[in-house]
Backbone as a printed PyTorch tensor [residue, N CA C, xyz], in Angstrom:
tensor([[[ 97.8290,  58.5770, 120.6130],
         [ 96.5990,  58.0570, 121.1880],
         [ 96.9330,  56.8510, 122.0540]],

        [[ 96.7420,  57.2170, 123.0850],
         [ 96.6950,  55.9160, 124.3630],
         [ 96.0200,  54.8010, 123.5880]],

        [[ 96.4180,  53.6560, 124.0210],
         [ 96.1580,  52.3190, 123.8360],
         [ 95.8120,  51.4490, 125.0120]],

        [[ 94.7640,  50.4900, 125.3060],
         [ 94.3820,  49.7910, 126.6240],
         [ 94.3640,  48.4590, 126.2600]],

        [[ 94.4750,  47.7610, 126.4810],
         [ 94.7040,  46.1210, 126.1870],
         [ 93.6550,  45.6690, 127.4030]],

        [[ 92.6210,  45.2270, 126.5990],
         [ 91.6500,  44.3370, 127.5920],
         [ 91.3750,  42.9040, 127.5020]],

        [[ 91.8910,  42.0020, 128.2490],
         [ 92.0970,  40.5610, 127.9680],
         [ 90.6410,  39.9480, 128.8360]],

        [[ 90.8620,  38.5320, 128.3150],
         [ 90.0130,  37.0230, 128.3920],
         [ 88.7250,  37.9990, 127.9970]],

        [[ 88.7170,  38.4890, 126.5570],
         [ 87.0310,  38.6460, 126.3210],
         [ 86.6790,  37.2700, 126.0530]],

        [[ 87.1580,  36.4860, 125.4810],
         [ 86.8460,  35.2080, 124.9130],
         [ 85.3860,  34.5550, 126.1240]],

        [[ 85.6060,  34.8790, 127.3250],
         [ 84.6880,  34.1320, 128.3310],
         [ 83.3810,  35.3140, 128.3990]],

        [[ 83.4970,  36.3290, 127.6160],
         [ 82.0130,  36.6660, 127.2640],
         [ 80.8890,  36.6060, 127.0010]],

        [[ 79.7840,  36.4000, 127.6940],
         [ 78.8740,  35.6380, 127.2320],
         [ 78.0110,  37.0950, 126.5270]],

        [[ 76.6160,  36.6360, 125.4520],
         [ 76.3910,  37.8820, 124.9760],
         [ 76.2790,  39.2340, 126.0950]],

        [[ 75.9040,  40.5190, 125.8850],
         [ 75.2460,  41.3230, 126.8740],
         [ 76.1750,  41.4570, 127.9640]],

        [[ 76.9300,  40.5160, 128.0590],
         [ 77.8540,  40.8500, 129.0530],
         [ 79.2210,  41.8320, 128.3170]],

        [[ 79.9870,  42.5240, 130.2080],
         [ 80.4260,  43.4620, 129.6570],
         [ 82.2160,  43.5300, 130.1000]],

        [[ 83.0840,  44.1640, 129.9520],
         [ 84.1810,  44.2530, 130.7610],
         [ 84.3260,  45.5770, 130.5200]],

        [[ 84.4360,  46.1130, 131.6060],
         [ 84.6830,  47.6130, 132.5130],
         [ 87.1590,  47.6910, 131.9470]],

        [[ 87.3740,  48.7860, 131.6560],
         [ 88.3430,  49.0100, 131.8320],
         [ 88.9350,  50.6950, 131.7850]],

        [[ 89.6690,  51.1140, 132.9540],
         [ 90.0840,  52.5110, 133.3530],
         [ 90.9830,  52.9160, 131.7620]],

        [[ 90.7450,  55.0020, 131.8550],
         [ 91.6550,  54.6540, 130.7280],
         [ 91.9910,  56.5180, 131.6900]],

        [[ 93.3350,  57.1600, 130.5100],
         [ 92.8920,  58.9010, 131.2110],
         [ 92.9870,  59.4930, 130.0760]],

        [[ 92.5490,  60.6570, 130.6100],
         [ 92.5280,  61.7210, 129.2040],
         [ 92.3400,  63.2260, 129.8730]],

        [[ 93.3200,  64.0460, 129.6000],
         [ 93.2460,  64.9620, 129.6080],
         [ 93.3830,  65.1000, 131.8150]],

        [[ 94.0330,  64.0400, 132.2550],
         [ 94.3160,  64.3700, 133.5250],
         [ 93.0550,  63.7080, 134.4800]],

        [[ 92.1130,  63.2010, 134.2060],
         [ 91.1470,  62.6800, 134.2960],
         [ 91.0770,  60.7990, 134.5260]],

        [[ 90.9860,  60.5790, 134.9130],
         [ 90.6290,  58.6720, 135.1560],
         [ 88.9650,  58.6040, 134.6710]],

        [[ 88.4230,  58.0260, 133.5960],
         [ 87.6830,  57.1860, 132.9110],
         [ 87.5120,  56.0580, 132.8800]],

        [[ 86.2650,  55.8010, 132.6950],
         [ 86.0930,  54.0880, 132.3170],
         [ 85.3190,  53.8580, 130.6220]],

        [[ 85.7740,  52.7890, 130.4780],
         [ 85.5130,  52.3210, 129.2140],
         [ 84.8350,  50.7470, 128.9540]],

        [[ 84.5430,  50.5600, 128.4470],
         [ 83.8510,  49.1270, 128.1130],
         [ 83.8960,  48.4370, 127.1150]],

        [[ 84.1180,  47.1240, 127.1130],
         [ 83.5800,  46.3880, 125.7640],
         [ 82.5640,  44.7690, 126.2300]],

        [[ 81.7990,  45.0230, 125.0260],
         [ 80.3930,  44.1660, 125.5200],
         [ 80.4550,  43.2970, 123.8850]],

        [[ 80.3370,  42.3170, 124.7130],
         [ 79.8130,  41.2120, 123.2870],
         [ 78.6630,  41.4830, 122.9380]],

        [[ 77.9570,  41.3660, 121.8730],
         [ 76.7130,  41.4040, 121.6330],
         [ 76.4000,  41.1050, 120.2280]],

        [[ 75.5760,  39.8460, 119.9310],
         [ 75.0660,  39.3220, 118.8600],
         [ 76.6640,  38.5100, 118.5720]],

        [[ 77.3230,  38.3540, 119.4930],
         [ 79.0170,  37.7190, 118.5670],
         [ 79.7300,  38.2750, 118.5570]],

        [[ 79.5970,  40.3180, 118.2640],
         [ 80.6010,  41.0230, 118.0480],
         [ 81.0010,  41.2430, 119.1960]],

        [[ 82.2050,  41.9370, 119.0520],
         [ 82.4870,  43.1030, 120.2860],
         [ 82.4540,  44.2360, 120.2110]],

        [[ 82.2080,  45.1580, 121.0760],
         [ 81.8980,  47.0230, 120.9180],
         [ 82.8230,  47.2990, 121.9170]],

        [[ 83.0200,  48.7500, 121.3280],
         [ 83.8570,  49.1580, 122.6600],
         [ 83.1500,  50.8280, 122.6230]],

        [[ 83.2460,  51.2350, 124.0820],
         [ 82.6900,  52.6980, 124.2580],
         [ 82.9690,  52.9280, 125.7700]],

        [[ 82.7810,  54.1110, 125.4570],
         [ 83.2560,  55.2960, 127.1540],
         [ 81.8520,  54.8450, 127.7370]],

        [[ 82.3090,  54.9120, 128.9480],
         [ 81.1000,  54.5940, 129.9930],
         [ 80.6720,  56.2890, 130.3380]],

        [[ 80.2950,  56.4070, 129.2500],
         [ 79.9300,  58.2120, 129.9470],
         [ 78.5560,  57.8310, 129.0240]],

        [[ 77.6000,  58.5330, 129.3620],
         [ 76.1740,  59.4930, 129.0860],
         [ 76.5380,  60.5100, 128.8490]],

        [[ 75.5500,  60.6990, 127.1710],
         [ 76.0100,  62.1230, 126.5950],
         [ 74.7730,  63.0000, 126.8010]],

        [[ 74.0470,  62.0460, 128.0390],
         [ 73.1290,  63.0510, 128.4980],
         [ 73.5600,  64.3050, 129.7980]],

        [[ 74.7250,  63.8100, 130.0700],
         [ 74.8500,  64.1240, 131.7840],
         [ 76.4760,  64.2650, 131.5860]],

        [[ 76.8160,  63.5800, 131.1440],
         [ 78.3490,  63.1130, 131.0700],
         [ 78.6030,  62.4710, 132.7130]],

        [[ 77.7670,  61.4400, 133.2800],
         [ 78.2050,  60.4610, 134.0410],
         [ 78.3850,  58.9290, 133.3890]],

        [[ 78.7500,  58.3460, 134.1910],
         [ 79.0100,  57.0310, 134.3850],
         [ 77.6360,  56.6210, 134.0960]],

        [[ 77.3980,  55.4010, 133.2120],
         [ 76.1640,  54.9820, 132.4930],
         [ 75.5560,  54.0610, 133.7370]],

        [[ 76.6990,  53.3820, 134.6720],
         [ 76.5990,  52.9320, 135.5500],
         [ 76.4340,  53.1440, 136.9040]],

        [[ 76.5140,  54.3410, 137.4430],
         [ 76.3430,  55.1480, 138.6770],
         [ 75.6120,  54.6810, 139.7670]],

        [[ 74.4130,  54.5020, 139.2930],
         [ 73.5330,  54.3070, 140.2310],
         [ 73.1350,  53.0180, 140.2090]],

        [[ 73.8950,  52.1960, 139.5800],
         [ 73.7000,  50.5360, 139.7290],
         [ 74.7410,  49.8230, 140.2590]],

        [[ 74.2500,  48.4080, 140.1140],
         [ 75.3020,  47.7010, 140.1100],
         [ 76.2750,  47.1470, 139.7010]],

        [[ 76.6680,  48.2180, 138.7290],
         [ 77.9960,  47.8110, 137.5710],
         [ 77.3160,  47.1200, 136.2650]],

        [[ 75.7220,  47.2010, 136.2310],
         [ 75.6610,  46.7530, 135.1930],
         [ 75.2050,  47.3790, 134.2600]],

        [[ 75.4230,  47.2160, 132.8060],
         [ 75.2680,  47.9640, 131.7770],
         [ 74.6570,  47.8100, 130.7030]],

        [[ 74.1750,  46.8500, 130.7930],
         [ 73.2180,  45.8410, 129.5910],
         [ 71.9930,  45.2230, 129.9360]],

        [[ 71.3620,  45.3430, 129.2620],
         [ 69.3270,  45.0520, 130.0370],
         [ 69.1470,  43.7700, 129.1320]],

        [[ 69.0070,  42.7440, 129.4890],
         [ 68.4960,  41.4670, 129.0990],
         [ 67.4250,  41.4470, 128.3620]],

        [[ 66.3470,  42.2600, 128.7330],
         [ 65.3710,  42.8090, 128.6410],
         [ 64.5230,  43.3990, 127.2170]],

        [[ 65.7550,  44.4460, 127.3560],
         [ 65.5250,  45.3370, 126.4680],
         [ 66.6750,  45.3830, 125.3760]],

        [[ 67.5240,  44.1330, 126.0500],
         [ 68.6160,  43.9660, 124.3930],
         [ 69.2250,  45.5450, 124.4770]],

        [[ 69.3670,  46.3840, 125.3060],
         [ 69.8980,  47.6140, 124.5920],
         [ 70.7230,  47.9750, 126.3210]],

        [[ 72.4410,  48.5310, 125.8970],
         [ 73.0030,  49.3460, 127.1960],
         [ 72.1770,  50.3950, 127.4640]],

        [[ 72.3110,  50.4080, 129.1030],
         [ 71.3920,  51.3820, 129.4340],
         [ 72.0550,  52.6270, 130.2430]],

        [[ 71.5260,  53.7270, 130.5700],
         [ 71.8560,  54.4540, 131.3720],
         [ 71.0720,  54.7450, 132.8390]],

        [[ 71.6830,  53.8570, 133.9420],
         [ 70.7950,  53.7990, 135.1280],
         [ 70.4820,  55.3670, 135.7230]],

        [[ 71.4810,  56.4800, 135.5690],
         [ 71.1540,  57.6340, 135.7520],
         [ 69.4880,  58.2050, 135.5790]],

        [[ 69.1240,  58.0420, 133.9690],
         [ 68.1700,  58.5370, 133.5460],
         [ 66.7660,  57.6710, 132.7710]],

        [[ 67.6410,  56.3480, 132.6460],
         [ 66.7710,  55.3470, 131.9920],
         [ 67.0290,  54.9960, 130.4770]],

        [[ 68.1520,  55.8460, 129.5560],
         [ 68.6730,  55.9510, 128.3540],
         [ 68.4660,  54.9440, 127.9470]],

        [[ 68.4300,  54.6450, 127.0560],
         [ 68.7160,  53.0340, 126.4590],
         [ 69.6020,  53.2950, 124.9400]],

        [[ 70.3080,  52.7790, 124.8310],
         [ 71.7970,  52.6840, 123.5560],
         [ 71.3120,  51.6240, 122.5250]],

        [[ 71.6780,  52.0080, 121.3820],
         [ 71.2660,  50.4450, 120.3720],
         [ 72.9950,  50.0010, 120.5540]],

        [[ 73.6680,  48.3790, 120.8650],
         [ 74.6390,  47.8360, 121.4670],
         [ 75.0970,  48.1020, 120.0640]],

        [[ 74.9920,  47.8930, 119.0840],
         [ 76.0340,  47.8880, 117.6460],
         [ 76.3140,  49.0750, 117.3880]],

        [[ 75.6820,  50.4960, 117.8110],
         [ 75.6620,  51.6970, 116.8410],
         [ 76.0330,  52.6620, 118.0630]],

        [[ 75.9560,  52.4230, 119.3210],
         [ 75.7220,  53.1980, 120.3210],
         [ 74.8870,  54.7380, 120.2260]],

        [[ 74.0870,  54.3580, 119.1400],
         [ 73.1070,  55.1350, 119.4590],
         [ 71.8660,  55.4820, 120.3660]],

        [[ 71.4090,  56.7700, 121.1810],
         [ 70.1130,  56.7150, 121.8830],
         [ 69.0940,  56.3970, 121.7340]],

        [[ 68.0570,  55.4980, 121.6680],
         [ 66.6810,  55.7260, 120.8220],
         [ 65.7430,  55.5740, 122.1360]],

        [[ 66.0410,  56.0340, 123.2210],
         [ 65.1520,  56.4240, 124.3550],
         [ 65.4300,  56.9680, 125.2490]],

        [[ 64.6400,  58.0580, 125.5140],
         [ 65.4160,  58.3650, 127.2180],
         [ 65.7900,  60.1800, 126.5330]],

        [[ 66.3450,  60.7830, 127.8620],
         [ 66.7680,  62.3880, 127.6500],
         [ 67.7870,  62.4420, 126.2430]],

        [[ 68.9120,  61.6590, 126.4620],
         [ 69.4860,  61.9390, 124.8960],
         [ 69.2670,  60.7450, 123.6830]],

        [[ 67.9750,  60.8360, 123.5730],
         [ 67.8160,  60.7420, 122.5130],
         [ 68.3750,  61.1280, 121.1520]],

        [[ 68.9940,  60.1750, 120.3550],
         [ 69.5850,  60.7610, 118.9870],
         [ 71.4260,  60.6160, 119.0940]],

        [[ 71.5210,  61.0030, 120.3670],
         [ 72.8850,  61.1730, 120.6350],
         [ 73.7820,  59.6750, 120.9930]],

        [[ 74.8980,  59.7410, 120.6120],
         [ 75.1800,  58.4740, 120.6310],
         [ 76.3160,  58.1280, 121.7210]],

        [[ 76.5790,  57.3020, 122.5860],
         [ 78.0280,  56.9050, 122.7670],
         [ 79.3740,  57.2980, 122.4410]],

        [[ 80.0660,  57.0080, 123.0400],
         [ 81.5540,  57.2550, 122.3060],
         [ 82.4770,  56.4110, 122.2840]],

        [[ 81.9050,  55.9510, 120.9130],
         [ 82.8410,  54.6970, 120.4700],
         [ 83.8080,  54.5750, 120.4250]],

        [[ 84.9170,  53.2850, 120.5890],
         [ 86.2970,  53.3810, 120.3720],
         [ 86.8640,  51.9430, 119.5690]],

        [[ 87.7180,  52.2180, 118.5010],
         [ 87.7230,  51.2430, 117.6320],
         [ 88.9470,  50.0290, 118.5310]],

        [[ 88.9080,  48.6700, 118.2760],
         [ 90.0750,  47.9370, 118.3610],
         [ 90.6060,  46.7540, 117.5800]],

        [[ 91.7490,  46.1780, 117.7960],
         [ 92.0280,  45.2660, 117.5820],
         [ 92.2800,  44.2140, 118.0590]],

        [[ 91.6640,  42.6690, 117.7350],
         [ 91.6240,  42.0480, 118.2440],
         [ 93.4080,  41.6050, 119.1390]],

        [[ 93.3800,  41.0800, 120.2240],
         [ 95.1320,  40.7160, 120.6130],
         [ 94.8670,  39.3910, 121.7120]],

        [[ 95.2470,  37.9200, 120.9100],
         [ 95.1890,  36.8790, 121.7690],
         [ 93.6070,  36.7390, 121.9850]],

        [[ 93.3940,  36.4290, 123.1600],
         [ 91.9920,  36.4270, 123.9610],
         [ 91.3710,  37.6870, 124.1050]],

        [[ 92.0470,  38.6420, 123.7740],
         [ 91.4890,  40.1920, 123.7740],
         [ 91.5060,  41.0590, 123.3760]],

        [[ 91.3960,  42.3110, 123.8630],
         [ 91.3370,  43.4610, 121.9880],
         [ 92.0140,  44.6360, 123.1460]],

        [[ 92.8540,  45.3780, 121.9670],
         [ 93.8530,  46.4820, 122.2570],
         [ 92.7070,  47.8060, 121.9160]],

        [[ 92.3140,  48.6420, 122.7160],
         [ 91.1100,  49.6790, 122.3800],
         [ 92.0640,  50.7800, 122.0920]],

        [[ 91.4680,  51.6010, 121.1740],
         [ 92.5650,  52.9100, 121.0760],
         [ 91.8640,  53.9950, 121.6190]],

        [[ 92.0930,  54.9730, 122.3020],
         [ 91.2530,  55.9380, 123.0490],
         [ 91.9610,  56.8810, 122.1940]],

        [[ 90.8810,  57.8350, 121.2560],
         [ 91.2420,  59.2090, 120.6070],
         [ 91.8900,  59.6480, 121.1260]],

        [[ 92.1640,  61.2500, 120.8830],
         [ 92.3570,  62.5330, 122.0450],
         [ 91.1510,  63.0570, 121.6800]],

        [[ 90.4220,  63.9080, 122.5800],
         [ 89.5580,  64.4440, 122.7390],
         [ 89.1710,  65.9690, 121.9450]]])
């Protein structure tokens, strides 16, 4: 299982996010990790409504101030940030795809499954 090392989360403020490329299966992906409430999360920037980029049609951003919840600008999705679960929008129920890490220095080493 590939490994990604994503540094200076430390300058995270909540809701905010850092974008990082990963591959799989011959493919270039993006991935994320977002502070939120203190923690950190990490997950594929895909919609398991569509399987796009959660971000597509915005401006790189991925977190609603708002609504406290990542969103999917595609369709309007909204994610709960701790569980990456749906609780609005076309996939409803369906969740994210989480990826576990460890913390390293100022930043965390993400492990990307295989698929």
């Amino acid at each position: 299982m590939p490994e990604i090392l994503v540094l200076e989360l430390d300058t995270l403020a909540d809701g905010e996010t850092r974008k990082f490329e990963f591959e799989r299966e011959g493919e270039r992906l993006e991935g994320f990790v977002i502070r939120y409430q203190g923690e950190l999360f990490a997950y594929a920037n895909r919609c398991p409504h569509w399987n796009v980029d959660l971000d597509g049609m915005s401006d790189g951003r991925l977190f609603s101030q708002l609504s406290q919840r990542i969103f999917c600008s595609n369709h309007g999705a909204l994610f709960v940030p701790t569980t990456g679960v749906c609780e609005f929008g076309p996939c409803r129920g369906l969740r994210l795809e989480r990826f576990n890490w460890i913390a390293e220095g100022t930043g965390v080493r993400v492990t990307i499954p295989d698929p």
